[in-house]
Every structure is written in C-alpha cells, then in structure tokens.
Amino acid sequence: MDARRVLLFRDVVRAGSLTAAAAALGWTQPAVSQQLQRLEREAGCPLLVRGPRGVTPTDAGVALLARADTIAGELRLAEEEVAAVAQLRAGRVRLAAFPSAAATIAPGAIASLTRRHPGLEVSMVEAEPAEAVAAVRADAADLALVFGYDAAPGDLRGLAWTPLTVEPVHLVVPRGGPARLAALSEEPWIAGCPRCRTHLVARCEAAGFAPRLRYESDDYVMVQHLVAQGLGVTLLPASALAAYRHPEVEVHADEALGTRHVGLVHRAGAEQVSAIGAMRSSLLAAIVA
C-alpha cells in the first residue's frame, strides 16, 4: 500500500468525511475519493463505509488506522531528526588528518565547531595522505587533511580539493650542525613516509648527493629526539615544528628545500551536507586565524 494514501485515509477518518478532509487538505473531493479507491484496491477490501453523515472505518479500516497513526508518528520523528541534522543540532562528521595537522590545525577547528554546535558528533583519526584519501573514497571519513610537496597531491580523481596553506620545509640538525643542505652529504638521515622520503631524496640529489637513510619514522617528536642526540639530520615542514620543537635542535630555512601544500579533500558535493560543510568552514577559519 502507498504510504501517502494510508495517511490520506487517516486524515479522512479524522475529519469524518471526504468533503471535510478535502477542504482541510486543499484538495477536491473527487481527488480524495479517487485516492481512497486506489488504496482499497491495494488493500483488497473496503476500508470505509460511506453514508449521509460521513464515513466510518470498517474492521479492516480500524486496523489500518492504528498503523496509520504509527506511520504518522514515525514521519514526525523523522522530520524532527532531519531538521536537527540540517540545523546542526545533531549529526556527525568524520575527519582524517596527517599527524602534524592533527596536532596544529584540527584541534582548534574541532573545538570551535563543537562550541558553536554542541549536538554535533565529531571524530578524527590520524592518517597519512594516501590512507586519508582512501578513507574518503571508502566513505570511512567525510573530510581529510592531506598534503603534497611543492604542489597539491596528484591522486585526487573525483574528489574536491580545497587548498588551506603552503608551508616551508626546514633543515633540522643538532646544535652546532651545518646550516646548509650541501654540507650534510656524509651525515645519516632520518626519513618519514614514502611521500616525505621521496621529497627528501629529491632535494638532496638536487644538492649533489644521495642521502644515507639510517632511521625511519613519521613521528616528528621521535625524529627531533634522534636529531638532538646527534644520530642524524632531517627535513621537517613548519607545522611539525610548530606542533613540537626540541630545544636541542637547530632549524634552518632554505628556499631550496621546497614547500608543502596542505589542503582539504572530500567527495564532490559533500560540502552541501550541513555537518561536513560546517567542519570544512571551521578548518578554513582555523587557517585564517
């Protein structure tokens, strides 16, 4: 049975006649009668007894009326729930972010959003760009903070990209260490994720040497502790150093070390979903602030 006709049947019974229901709904009486006849054909039996004083439900009609009340109640709840989500009184948004963005950009943006909309449920997982993009594609995340070196990431087919910031990459050495990349050809190096490692190797090769990769870690705190102990040197972007700065390392800027482009990825059109759009706006505002 068509749910809309079931609800119309309920309106007719409540009104007491087809004419009264039609007037309340703004329909014509023949239109109401036609819909009820279709409902009775779907039900396979009469639902109303029509008389000079109006309509009376049959036994089948009484049974259907109880279900119609339940349907109407559920629809009202659905309308309230949808309105709550649309007005950001409810809903959820899932964010994936690479480590330094999870430590610097995301916390303020999430805090600001949840202060303004305490009914929203915001969750975040830490993930490197490739994994974060995969999570968005698999609908395991709604938004992802990702990066690319010297340009936006190149593997975003079918996804929307919003640039947030471009940050410099710095040379990180022990206290008293060389301040120039070319002077570090004999030093052991500390490398991170494949994307980070590729950038590091390319920059060293441009300086005339192949780096000796001795240690591997994506943990910028651990990396700086290794550097502080004189165990190696590395390249780190500005946000990693903003999230944590070891007092026993030296940081040197050099345009030759390139930049890291940070941005936001989501499925095309997902920003139209209230919670996702609000999280996106909060992340943009966090960068401006």
PDB file of C-alpha atoms in Angstrom:
ATOM      1  CA  MET A   1       0.000   0.000   0.000  1.00  0.00           C
ATOM      2  CA  ASP A   2       1.116   3.524  -0.798  1.00  0.00           C
ATOM      3  CA  ALA A   3       2.057   5.245   2.478  1.00  0.00           C
ATOM      4  CA  ARG A   4       0.769   8.589   1.234  1.00  0.00           C
ATOM      5  CA  ARG A   5      -2.675   7.090   0.630  1.00  0.00           C
ATOM      6  CA  VAL A   6      -2.609   5.474   4.072  1.00  0.00           C
ATOM      7  CA  LEU A   7      -2.012   8.887   5.624  1.00  0.00           C
ATOM      8  CA  LEU A   8      -4.748  10.378   3.469  1.00  0.00           C
ATOM      9  CA  PHE A   9      -7.094   7.645   4.735  1.00  0.00           C
ATOM     10  CA  ARG A  10      -6.171   8.657   8.277  1.00  0.00           C
ATOM     11  CA  ASP A  11      -6.975  12.312   7.516  1.00  0.00           C
ATOM     12  CA  VAL A  12     -10.372  11.342   6.102  1.00  0.00           C
ATOM     13  CA  VAL A  13     -11.281   9.257   9.161  1.00  0.00           C
ATOM     14  CA  ARG A  14     -10.146  12.066  11.486  1.00  0.00           C
ATOM     15  CA  ALA A  15     -12.135  14.644   9.511  1.00  0.00           C
ATOM     16  CA  GLY A  16     -15.226  12.448   9.418  1.00  0.00           C
ATOM     17  CA  SER A  17     -15.970  12.894   5.731  1.00  0.00           C
ATOM     18  CA  LEU A  18     -14.302  13.132   2.338  1.00  0.00           C
ATOM     19  CA  THR A  19     -15.558  16.685   1.911  1.00  0.00           C
ATOM     20  CA  ALA A  20     -14.119  17.896   5.221  1.00  0.00           C
ATOM     21  CA  ALA A  21     -10.782  16.200   4.584  1.00  0.00           C
ATOM     22  CA  ALA A  22     -10.588  17.654   1.088  1.00  0.00           C
ATOM     23  CA  ALA A  23     -11.236  21.155   2.437  1.00  0.00           C
ATOM     24  CA  ALA A  24      -8.571  20.759   5.138  1.00  0.00           C
ATOM     25  CA  LEU A  25      -6.007  19.451   2.672  1.00  0.00           C
ATOM     26  CA  GLY A  26      -6.844  21.886  -0.123  1.00  0.00           C
ATOM     27  CA  TRP A  27      -7.818  19.069  -2.456  1.00  0.00           C
ATOM     28  CA  THR A  28     -11.004  18.478  -4.435  1.00  0.00           C
ATOM     29  CA  GLN A  29     -13.449  15.912  -3.071  1.00  0.00           C
ATOM     30  CA  PRO A  30     -13.221  13.749  -6.258  1.00  0.00           C
ATOM     31  CA  ALA A  31      -9.417  13.667  -5.944  1.00  0.00           C
ATOM     32  CA  VAL A  32      -9.667  12.427  -2.357  1.00  0.00           C
ATOM     33  CA  SER A  33     -12.249   9.822  -3.344  1.00  0.00           C
ATOM     34  CA  GLN A  34     -10.065   8.587  -6.209  1.00  0.00           C
ATOM     35  CA  GLN A  35      -7.038   8.100  -3.931  1.00  0.00           C
ATOM     36  CA  LEU A  36      -9.115   6.198  -1.379  1.00  0.00           C
ATOM     37  CA  GLN A  37     -10.499   3.904  -4.074  1.00  0.00           C
ATOM     38  CA  ARG A  38      -6.923   3.095  -5.136  1.00  0.00           C
ATOM     39  CA  LEU A  39      -5.992   2.382  -1.526  1.00  0.00           C
ATOM     40  CA  GLU A  40      -8.921  -0.006  -1.167  1.00  0.00           C
ATOM     41  CA  ARG A  41      -7.845  -1.814  -4.335  1.00  0.00           C
ATOM     42  CA  GLU A  42      -4.333  -2.119  -2.877  1.00  0.00           C
ATOM     43  CA  ALA A  43      -5.766  -3.392   0.415  1.00  0.00           C
ATOM     44  CA  GLY A  44      -8.074  -5.817  -1.366  1.00  0.00           C
ATOM     45  CA  CYS A  45     -11.108  -4.883   0.770  1.00  0.00           C
ATOM     46  CA  PRO A  46     -13.311  -1.916   1.727  1.00  0.00           C
ATOM     47  CA  LEU A  47     -11.805   0.397   4.324  1.00  0.00           C
ATOM     48  CA  LEU A  48     -14.627   2.910   4.718  1.00  0.00           C
ATOM     49  CA  VAL A  49     -18.401   2.803   4.855  1.00  0.00           C
ATOM     50  CA  ARG A  50     -19.729   5.954   3.222  1.00  0.00           C
ATOM     51  CA  GLY A  51     -23.017   7.377   4.495  1.00  0.00           C
ATOM     52  CA  PRO A  52     -25.029  10.606   4.559  1.00  0.00           C
ATOM     53  CA  ARG A  53     -23.357  11.642   7.814  1.00  0.00           C
ATOM     54  CA  GLY A  54     -19.818  10.935   6.652  1.00  0.00           C
ATOM     55  CA  VAL A  55     -17.535   7.917   6.722  1.00  0.00           C
ATOM     56  CA  THR A  56     -16.973   5.103   9.197  1.00  0.00           C
ATOM     57  CA  PRO A  57     -13.988   2.751   9.033  1.00  0.00           C
ATOM     58  CA  THR A  58     -14.650  -0.955   8.507  1.00  0.00           C
ATOM     59  CA  ASP A  59     -12.908  -3.515  10.717  1.00  0.00           C
ATOM     60  CA  ALA A  60     -10.063  -3.545   8.182  1.00  0.00           C
ATOM     61  CA  GLY A  61     -10.090   0.244   8.259  1.00  0.00           C
ATOM     62  CA  VAL A  62      -9.819   0.292  12.054  1.00  0.00           C
ATOM     63  CA  ALA A  63      -6.777  -1.999  11.868  1.00  0.00           C
ATOM     64  CA  LEU A  64      -5.196   0.181   9.195  1.00  0.00           C
ATOM     65  CA  LEU A  65      -5.919   3.345  11.149  1.00  0.00           C
ATOM     66  CA  ALA A  66      -3.793   2.107  14.058  1.00  0.00           C
ATOM     67  CA  ARG A  67      -0.895   1.516  11.670  1.00  0.00           C
ATOM     68  CA  ALA A  68      -1.511   4.871  10.020  1.00  0.00           C
ATOM     69  CA  ASP A  69      -1.125   6.584  13.391  1.00  0.00           C
ATOM     70  CA  THR A  70       2.208   4.803  13.862  1.00  0.00           C
ATOM     71  CA  ILE A  71       3.362   5.832  10.378  1.00  0.00           C
ATOM     72  CA  ALA A  72       2.388   9.449  11.014  1.00  0.00           C
ATOM     73  CA  GLY A  73       4.252   9.434  14.319  1.00  0.00           C
ATOM     74  CA  GLU A  74       7.397   7.976  12.766  1.00  0.00           C
ATOM     75  CA  LEU A  75       7.287  10.541   9.970  1.00  0.00           C
ATOM     76  CA  ARG A  76       7.057  13.358  12.501  1.00  0.00           C
ATOM     77  CA  LEU A  77      10.087  11.960  14.311  1.00  0.00           C
ATOM     78  CA  ALA A  78      11.940  11.654  11.009  1.00  0.00           C
ATOM     79  CA  GLU A  79      11.143  15.280  10.171  1.00  0.00           C
ATOM     80  CA  GLU A  80      12.420  16.397  13.564  1.00  0.00           C
ATOM     81  CA  GLU A  81      15.603  14.348  13.220  1.00  0.00           C
ATOM     82  CA  VAL A  82      16.283  15.642   9.701  1.00  0.00           C
ATOM     83  CA  ALA A  83      15.667  19.210  10.862  1.00  0.00           C
ATOM     84  CA  ALA A  84      18.053  18.699  13.787  1.00  0.00           C
ATOM     85  CA  VAL A  85      20.787  17.497  11.438  1.00  0.00           C
ATOM     86  CA  ALA A  86      20.139  20.277   8.932  1.00  0.00           C
ATOM     87  CA  GLN A  87      20.272  22.894  11.695  1.00  0.00           C
ATOM     88  CA  LEU A  88      23.412  21.314  13.225  1.00  0.00           C
ATOM     89  CA  ARG A  89      21.628  20.352  16.435  1.00  0.00           C
ATOM     90  CA  ALA A  90      22.623  16.770  15.634  1.00  0.00           C
ATOM     91  CA  GLY A  91      24.687  14.832  13.107  1.00  0.00           C
ATOM     92  CA  ARG A  92      28.229  13.602  12.806  1.00  0.00           C
ATOM     93  CA  VAL A  93      31.346  14.358  10.801  1.00  0.00           C
ATOM     94  CA  ARG A  94      34.473  12.197  10.486  1.00  0.00           C
ATOM     95  CA  LEU A  95      37.877  13.764   9.870  1.00  0.00           C
ATOM     96  CA  ALA A  96      41.159  12.107   8.875  1.00  0.00           C
ATOM     97  CA  ALA A  97      44.337  14.163   9.264  1.00  0.00           C
ATOM     98  CA  PHE A  98      48.072  13.693   8.878  1.00  0.00           C
ATOM     99  CA  PRO A  99      49.977  13.890  12.188  1.00  0.00           C
ATOM    100  CA  SER A 100      51.154  17.494  12.288  1.00  0.00           C
ATOM    101  CA  ALA A 101      47.784  18.793  11.029  1.00  0.00           C
ATOM    102  CA  ALA A 102      46.063  16.643  13.647  1.00  0.00           C
ATOM    103  CA  ALA A 103      48.209  18.428  16.234  1.00  0.00           C
ATOM    104  CA  THR A 104      48.019  22.003  14.917  1.00  0.00           C
ATOM    105  CA  ILE A 105      45.084  22.713  12.574  1.00  0.00           C
ATOM    106  CA  ALA A 106      42.432  20.219  13.628  1.00  0.00           C
ATOM    107  CA  PRO A 107      42.119  20.741  17.418  1.00  0.00           C
ATOM    108  CA  GLY A 108      41.177  24.425  17.236  1.00  0.00           C
ATOM    109  CA  ALA A 109      38.815  23.849  14.316  1.00  0.00           C
ATOM    110  CA  ILE A 110      37.040  20.975  16.085  1.00  0.00           C
ATOM    111  CA  ALA A 111      36.824  22.890  19.362  1.00  0.00           C
ATOM    112  CA  SER A 112      35.362  25.933  17.627  1.00  0.00           C
ATOM    113  CA  LEU A 113      32.796  23.824  15.775  1.00  0.00           C
ATOM    114  CA  THR A 114      31.651  21.874  18.820  1.00  0.00           C
ATOM    115  CA  ARG A 115      31.358  25.031  20.913  1.00  0.00           C
ATOM    116  CA  ARG A 116      29.012  26.506  18.322  1.00  0.00           C
ATOM    117  CA  HIS A 117      27.150  23.255  17.699  1.00  0.00           C
ATOM    118  CA  PRO A 118      27.431  21.030  20.788  1.00  0.00           C
ATOM    119  CA  GLY A 119      25.000  18.499  19.339  1.00  0.00           C
ATOM    120  CA  LEU A 120      27.431  17.551  16.568  1.00  0.00           C
ATOM    121  CA  GLU A 121      29.485  14.399  16.981  1.00  0.00           C
ATOM    122  CA  VAL A 122      32.980  14.984  15.559  1.00  0.00           C
ATOM    123  CA  SER A 123      35.569  12.212  15.319  1.00  0.00           C
ATOM    124  CA  MET A 124      39.133  12.231  14.000  1.00  0.00           C
ATOM    125  CA  VAL A 125      41.692   9.598  13.053  1.00  0.00           C
ATOM    126  CA  GLU A 126      45.351  10.184  12.277  1.00  0.00           C
ATOM    127  CA  ALA A 127      46.345   9.050   8.795  1.00  0.00           C
ATOM    128  CA  GLU A 128      48.995   9.831   6.226  1.00  0.00           C
ATOM    129  CA  PRO A 129      47.671  11.381   2.985  1.00  0.00           C
ATOM    130  CA  ALA A 130      47.343   8.170   0.966  1.00  0.00           C
ATOM    131  CA  GLU A 131      45.422   6.432   3.735  1.00  0.00           C
ATOM    132  CA  ALA A 132      43.296   9.519   4.416  1.00  0.00           C
ATOM    133  CA  VAL A 133      42.306   9.860   0.757  1.00  0.00           C
ATOM    134  CA  ALA A 134      41.482   6.144   0.655  1.00  0.00           C
ATOM    135  CA  ALA A 135      39.279   6.599   3.727  1.00  0.00           C
ATOM    136  CA  VAL A 136      37.304   9.357   1.985  1.00  0.00           C
ATOM    137  CA  ARG A 137      36.894   7.219  -1.144  1.00  0.00           C
ATOM    138  CA  ALA A 138      35.692   4.286   1.003  1.00  0.00           C
ATOM    139  CA  ASP A 139      33.278   6.507   2.972  1.00  0.00           C
ATOM    140  CA  ALA A 140      35.234   5.830   6.156  1.00  0.00           C
ATOM    141  CA  ALA A 141      35.909   9.576   6.503  1.00  0.00           C
ATOM    142  CA  ASP A 142      33.986  12.650   5.372  1.00  0.00           C
ATOM    143  CA  LEU A 143      36.955  15.029   5.168  1.00  0.00           C
ATOM    144  CA  ALA A 144      40.718  14.562   5.031  1.00  0.00           C
ATOM    145  CA  LEU A 145      43.569  16.942   5.750  1.00  0.00           C
ATOM    146  CA  VAL A 146      46.324  15.960   3.322  1.00  0.00           C
ATOM    147  CA  PHE A 147      49.448  17.412   1.744  1.00  0.00           C
ATOM    148  CA  GLY A 148      51.650  17.313  -1.305  1.00  0.00           C
ATOM    149  CA  TYR A 149      55.201  18.540  -1.695  1.00  0.00           C
ATOM    150  CA  ASP A 150      55.663  21.553  -3.983  1.00  0.00           C
ATOM    151  CA  ALA A 151      52.115  21.087  -5.342  1.00  0.00           C
ATOM    152  CA  ALA A 152      48.706  19.733  -4.425  1.00  0.00           C
ATOM    153  CA  PRO A 153      48.508  15.923  -4.197  1.00  0.00           C
ATOM    154  CA  GLY A 154      48.123  14.374  -7.618  1.00  0.00           C
ATOM    155  CA  ASP A 155      45.913  11.381  -6.811  1.00  0.00           C
ATOM    156  CA  LEU A 156      42.575  13.060  -6.119  1.00  0.00           C
ATOM    157  CA  ARG A 157      40.485  11.886  -9.081  1.00  0.00           C
ATOM    158  CA  GLY A 158      36.800  12.502  -8.454  1.00  0.00           C
ATOM    159  CA  LEU A 159      37.410  14.320  -5.154  1.00  0.00           C
ATOM    160  CA  ALA A 160      37.197  18.007  -4.287  1.00  0.00           C
ATOM    161  CA  TRP A 161      40.402  19.766  -3.179  1.00  0.00           C
ATOM    162  CA  THR A 162      40.432  22.939  -1.069  1.00  0.00           C
ATOM    163  CA  PRO A 163      43.878  24.480  -0.536  1.00  0.00           C
ATOM    164  CA  LEU A 164      44.484  25.649   3.025  1.00  0.00           C
ATOM    165  CA  THR A 165      48.086  26.765   3.287  1.00  0.00           C
ATOM    166  CA  VAL A 166      51.579  26.428   1.828  1.00  0.00           C
ATOM    167  CA  GLU A 167      54.295  25.893   4.414  1.00  0.00           C
ATOM    168  CA  PRO A 168      58.083  25.906   4.071  1.00  0.00           C
ATOM    169  CA  VAL A 169      60.241  22.837   4.679  1.00  0.00           C
ATOM    170  CA  HIS A 170      63.182  23.326   7.048  1.00  0.00           C
ATOM    171  CA  LEU A 171      66.515  21.655   7.658  1.00  0.00           C
ATOM    172  CA  VAL A 172      66.751  20.211  11.183  1.00  0.00           C
ATOM    173  CA  VAL A 173      70.224  19.485  12.609  1.00  0.00           C
ATOM    174  CA  PRO A 174      71.835  19.043  16.060  1.00  0.00           C
ATOM    175  CA  ARG A 175      73.082  22.156  17.836  1.00  0.00           C
ATOM    176  CA  GLY A 176      76.148  23.459  16.047  1.00  0.00           C
ATOM    177  CA  GLY A 177      75.374  21.397  12.923  1.00  0.00           C
ATOM    178  CA  PRO A 178      75.785  22.703   9.359  1.00  0.00           C
ATOM    179  CA  ALA A 179      73.176  25.170   8.179  1.00  0.00           C
ATOM    180  CA  ARG A 180      73.327  24.200   4.517  1.00  0.00           C
ATOM    181  CA  LEU A 181      71.979  21.085   2.818  1.00  0.00           C
ATOM    182  CA  ALA A 182      75.050  20.587   0.645  1.00  0.00           C
ATOM    183  CA  ALA A 183      77.249  20.306   3.762  1.00  0.00           C
ATOM    184  CA  LEU A 184      75.344  17.248   5.012  1.00  0.00           C
ATOM    185  CA  SER A 185      76.260  14.717   2.356  1.00  0.00           C
ATOM    186  CA  GLU A 186      78.119  12.489   4.843  1.00  0.00           C
ATOM    187  CA  GLU A 187      75.521  12.649   7.613  1.00  0.00           C
ATOM    188  CA  PRO A 188      72.999   9.891   8.365  1.00  0.00           C
ATOM    189  CA  TRP A 189      69.463  10.957   7.513  1.00  0.00           C
ATOM    190  CA  ILE A 190      66.091  10.360   9.145  1.00  0.00           C
ATOM    191  CA  ALA A 191      63.198   9.860   6.712  1.00  0.00           C
ATOM    192  CA  GLY A 192      59.456   9.598   7.123  1.00  0.00           C
ATOM    193  CA  CYS A 193      56.579   8.338   4.995  1.00  0.00           C
ATOM    194  CA  PRO A 194      57.192   7.391   1.343  1.00  0.00           C
ATOM    195  CA  ARG A 195      55.911  10.782   0.148  1.00  0.00           C
ATOM    196  CA  CYS A 196      58.164  12.627   2.626  1.00  0.00           C
ATOM    197  CA  ARG A 197      61.116  10.385   1.812  1.00  0.00           C
ATOM    198  CA  THR A 198      60.756  10.981  -1.913  1.00  0.00           C
ATOM    199  CA  HIS A 199      60.863  14.727  -1.357  1.00  0.00           C
ATOM    200  CA  LEU A 200      63.887  14.479   0.939  1.00  0.00           C
ATOM    201  CA  VAL A 201      65.828  12.316  -1.514  1.00  0.00           C
ATOM    202  CA  ALA A 202      64.988  14.616  -4.428  1.00  0.00           C
ATOM    203  CA  ARG A 203      66.189  17.692  -2.544  1.00  0.00           C
ATOM    204  CA  CYS A 204      69.433  16.031  -1.505  1.00  0.00           C
ATOM    205  CA  GLU A 205      70.081  14.827  -5.055  1.00  0.00           C
ATOM    206  CA  ALA A 206      69.477  18.363  -6.310  1.00  0.00           C
ATOM    207  CA  ALA A 207      72.182  19.444  -3.851  1.00  0.00           C
ATOM    208  CA  GLY A 208      74.581  16.905  -5.380  1.00  0.00           C
ATOM    209  CA  PHE A 209      74.430  13.821  -3.158  1.00  0.00           C
ATOM    210  CA  ALA A 210      72.340  10.760  -2.324  1.00  0.00           C
ATOM    211  CA  PRO A 211      71.336  10.757   1.362  1.00  0.00           C
ATOM    212  CA  ARG A 212      72.213   7.799   3.570  1.00  0.00           C
ATOM    213  CA  LEU A 213      68.839   6.928   5.091  1.00  0.00           C
ATOM    214  CA  ARG A 214      69.567   5.446   8.508  1.00  0.00           C
ATOM    215  CA  TYR A 215      66.350   5.894  10.509  1.00  0.00           C
ATOM    216  CA  GLU A 216      62.700   5.897   9.538  1.00  0.00           C
ATOM    217  CA  SER A 217      59.800   7.460  11.441  1.00  0.00           C
ATOM    218  CA  ASP A 218      56.704   9.560  10.810  1.00  0.00           C
ATOM    219  CA  ASP A 219      56.720  10.717  14.443  1.00  0.00           C
ATOM    220  CA  TYR A 220      58.105  14.264  14.354  1.00  0.00           C
ATOM    221  CA  VAL A 221      58.747  14.156  18.114  1.00  0.00           C
ATOM    222  CA  MET A 222      60.847  10.997  17.839  1.00  0.00           C
ATOM    223  CA  VAL A 223      62.653  12.374  14.780  1.00  0.00           C
ATOM    224  CA  GLN A 224      63.709  15.511  16.638  1.00  0.00           C
ATOM    225  CA  HIS A 225      64.913  13.454  19.610  1.00  0.00           C
ATOM    226  CA  LEU A 226      67.107  11.433  17.232  1.00  0.00           C
ATOM    227  CA  VAL A 227      68.481  14.663  15.761  1.00  0.00           C
ATOM    228  CA  ALA A 228      69.085  16.128  19.230  1.00  0.00           C
ATOM    229  CA  GLN A 229      71.193  13.085  20.125  1.00  0.00           C
ATOM    230  CA  GLY A 230      73.355  13.621  17.053  1.00  0.00           C
ATOM    231  CA  LEU A 231      72.103  10.468  15.343  1.00  0.00           C
ATOM    232  CA  GLY A 232      71.065  12.120  12.113  1.00  0.00           C
ATOM    233  CA  VAL A 233      69.592  15.107  10.313  1.00  0.00           C
ATOM    234  CA  THR A 234      66.260  15.574   8.571  1.00  0.00           C
ATOM    235  CA  LEU A 235      63.824  17.854   6.791  1.00  0.00           C
ATOM    236  CA  LEU A 236      60.594  18.843   8.543  1.00  0.00           C
ATOM    237  CA  PRO A 237      57.755  21.131   7.462  1.00  0.00           C
ATOM    238  CA  ALA A 238      56.857  24.170   9.525  1.00  0.00           C
ATOM    239  CA  SER A 239      53.701  22.646  11.058  1.00  0.00           C
ATOM    240  CA  ALA A 240      55.644  19.697  12.506  1.00  0.00           C
ATOM    241  CA  LEU A 241      57.992  22.161  14.196  1.00  0.00           C
ATOM    242  CA  ALA A 242      55.046  24.247  15.396  1.00  0.00           C
ATOM    243  CA  ALA A 243      53.496  21.157  16.962  1.00  0.00           C
ATOM    244  CA  TYR A 244      56.749  20.268  18.753  1.00  0.00           C
ATOM    245  CA  ARG A 245      60.193  21.888  18.870  1.00  0.00           C
ATOM    246  CA  HIS A 246      63.035  20.104  20.664  1.00  0.00           C
ATOM    247  CA  PRO A 247      65.257  22.624  22.488  1.00  0.00           C
ATOM    248  CA  GLU A 248      68.455  20.874  21.382  1.00  0.00           C
ATOM    249  CA  VAL A 249      67.934  21.050  17.626  1.00  0.00           C
ATOM    250  CA  GLU A 250      68.624  23.870  15.197  1.00  0.00           C
ATOM    251  CA  VAL A 251      66.239  24.720  12.386  1.00  0.00           C
ATOM    252  CA  HIS A 252      67.392  26.414   9.190  1.00  0.00           C
ATOM    253  CA  ALA A 253      65.231  27.857   6.437  1.00  0.00           C
ATOM    254  CA  ASP A 254      66.233  27.442   2.807  1.00  0.00           C
ATOM    255  CA  GLU A 255      64.022  28.039  -0.230  1.00  0.00           C
ATOM    256  CA  ALA A 256      65.801  25.169  -1.955  1.00  0.00           C
ATOM    257  CA  LEU A 257      64.126  22.763   0.456  1.00  0.00           C
ATOM    258  CA  GLY A 258      60.736  23.376  -1.165  1.00  0.00           C
ATOM    259  CA  THR A 259      57.260  23.696   0.292  1.00  0.00           C
ATOM    260  CA  ARG A 260      54.396  21.532   1.463  1.00  0.00           C
ATOM    261  CA  HIS A 261      50.886  22.255   0.181  1.00  0.00           C
ATOM    262  CA  VAL A 262      48.230  21.477   2.781  1.00  0.00           C
ATOM    263  CA  GLY A 263      44.592  21.127   1.849  1.00  0.00           C
ATOM    264  CA  LEU A 264      41.266  19.532   2.468  1.00  0.00           C
ATOM    265  CA  VAL A 265      39.775  16.651   0.485  1.00  0.00           C
ATOM    266  CA  HIS A 266      36.174  15.429   0.390  1.00  0.00           C
ATOM    267  CA  ARG A 267      33.759  13.846  -2.030  1.00  0.00           C
ATOM    268  CA  ALA A 268      32.419  16.308  -4.585  1.00  0.00           C
ATOM    269  CA  GLY A 269      29.204  17.829  -3.273  1.00  0.00           C
ATOM    270  CA  ALA A 270      29.712  16.569   0.284  1.00  0.00           C
ATOM    271  CA  GLU A 271      30.082  20.147   1.497  1.00  0.00           C
ATOM    272  CA  GLN A 272      26.322  20.514   0.967  1.00  0.00           C
ATOM    273  CA  VAL A 273      25.788  18.201   3.947  1.00  0.00           C
ATOM    274  CA  SER A 274      25.376  20.569   6.894  1.00  0.00           C
ATOM    275  CA  ALA A 275      27.830  18.926   9.295  1.00  0.00           C
ATOM    276  CA  ILE A 276      30.514  18.408   6.642  1.00  0.00           C
ATOM    277  CA  GLY A 277      30.143  21.957   5.353  1.00  0.00           C
ATOM    278  CA  ALA A 278      30.420  23.324   8.892  1.00  0.00           C
ATOM    279  CA  MET A 279      33.585  21.300   9.584  1.00  0.00           C
ATOM    280  CA  ARG A 280      35.082  22.489   6.300  1.00  0.00           C
ATOM    281  CA  SER A 281      34.331  26.122   7.169  1.00  0.00           C
ATOM    282  CA  SER A 282      35.811  25.692  10.632  1.00  0.00           C
ATOM    283  CA  LEU A 283      39.039  24.278   9.203  1.00  0.00           C
ATOM    284  CA  LEU A 284      39.298  27.188   6.750  1.00  0.00           C
ATOM    285  CA  ALA A 285      38.718  29.643   9.584  1.00  0.00           C
ATOM    286  CA  ALA A 286      41.405  27.946  11.695  1.00  0.00           C
ATOM    287  CA  ILE A 287      43.965  28.631   8.953  1.00  0.00           C
ATOM    288  CA  VAL A 288      42.954  32.301   8.680  1.00  0.00           C
ATOM    289  CA  ALA A 289      43.106  32.703  12.440  1.00  0.00           C
TER     290      ALA A 289
END
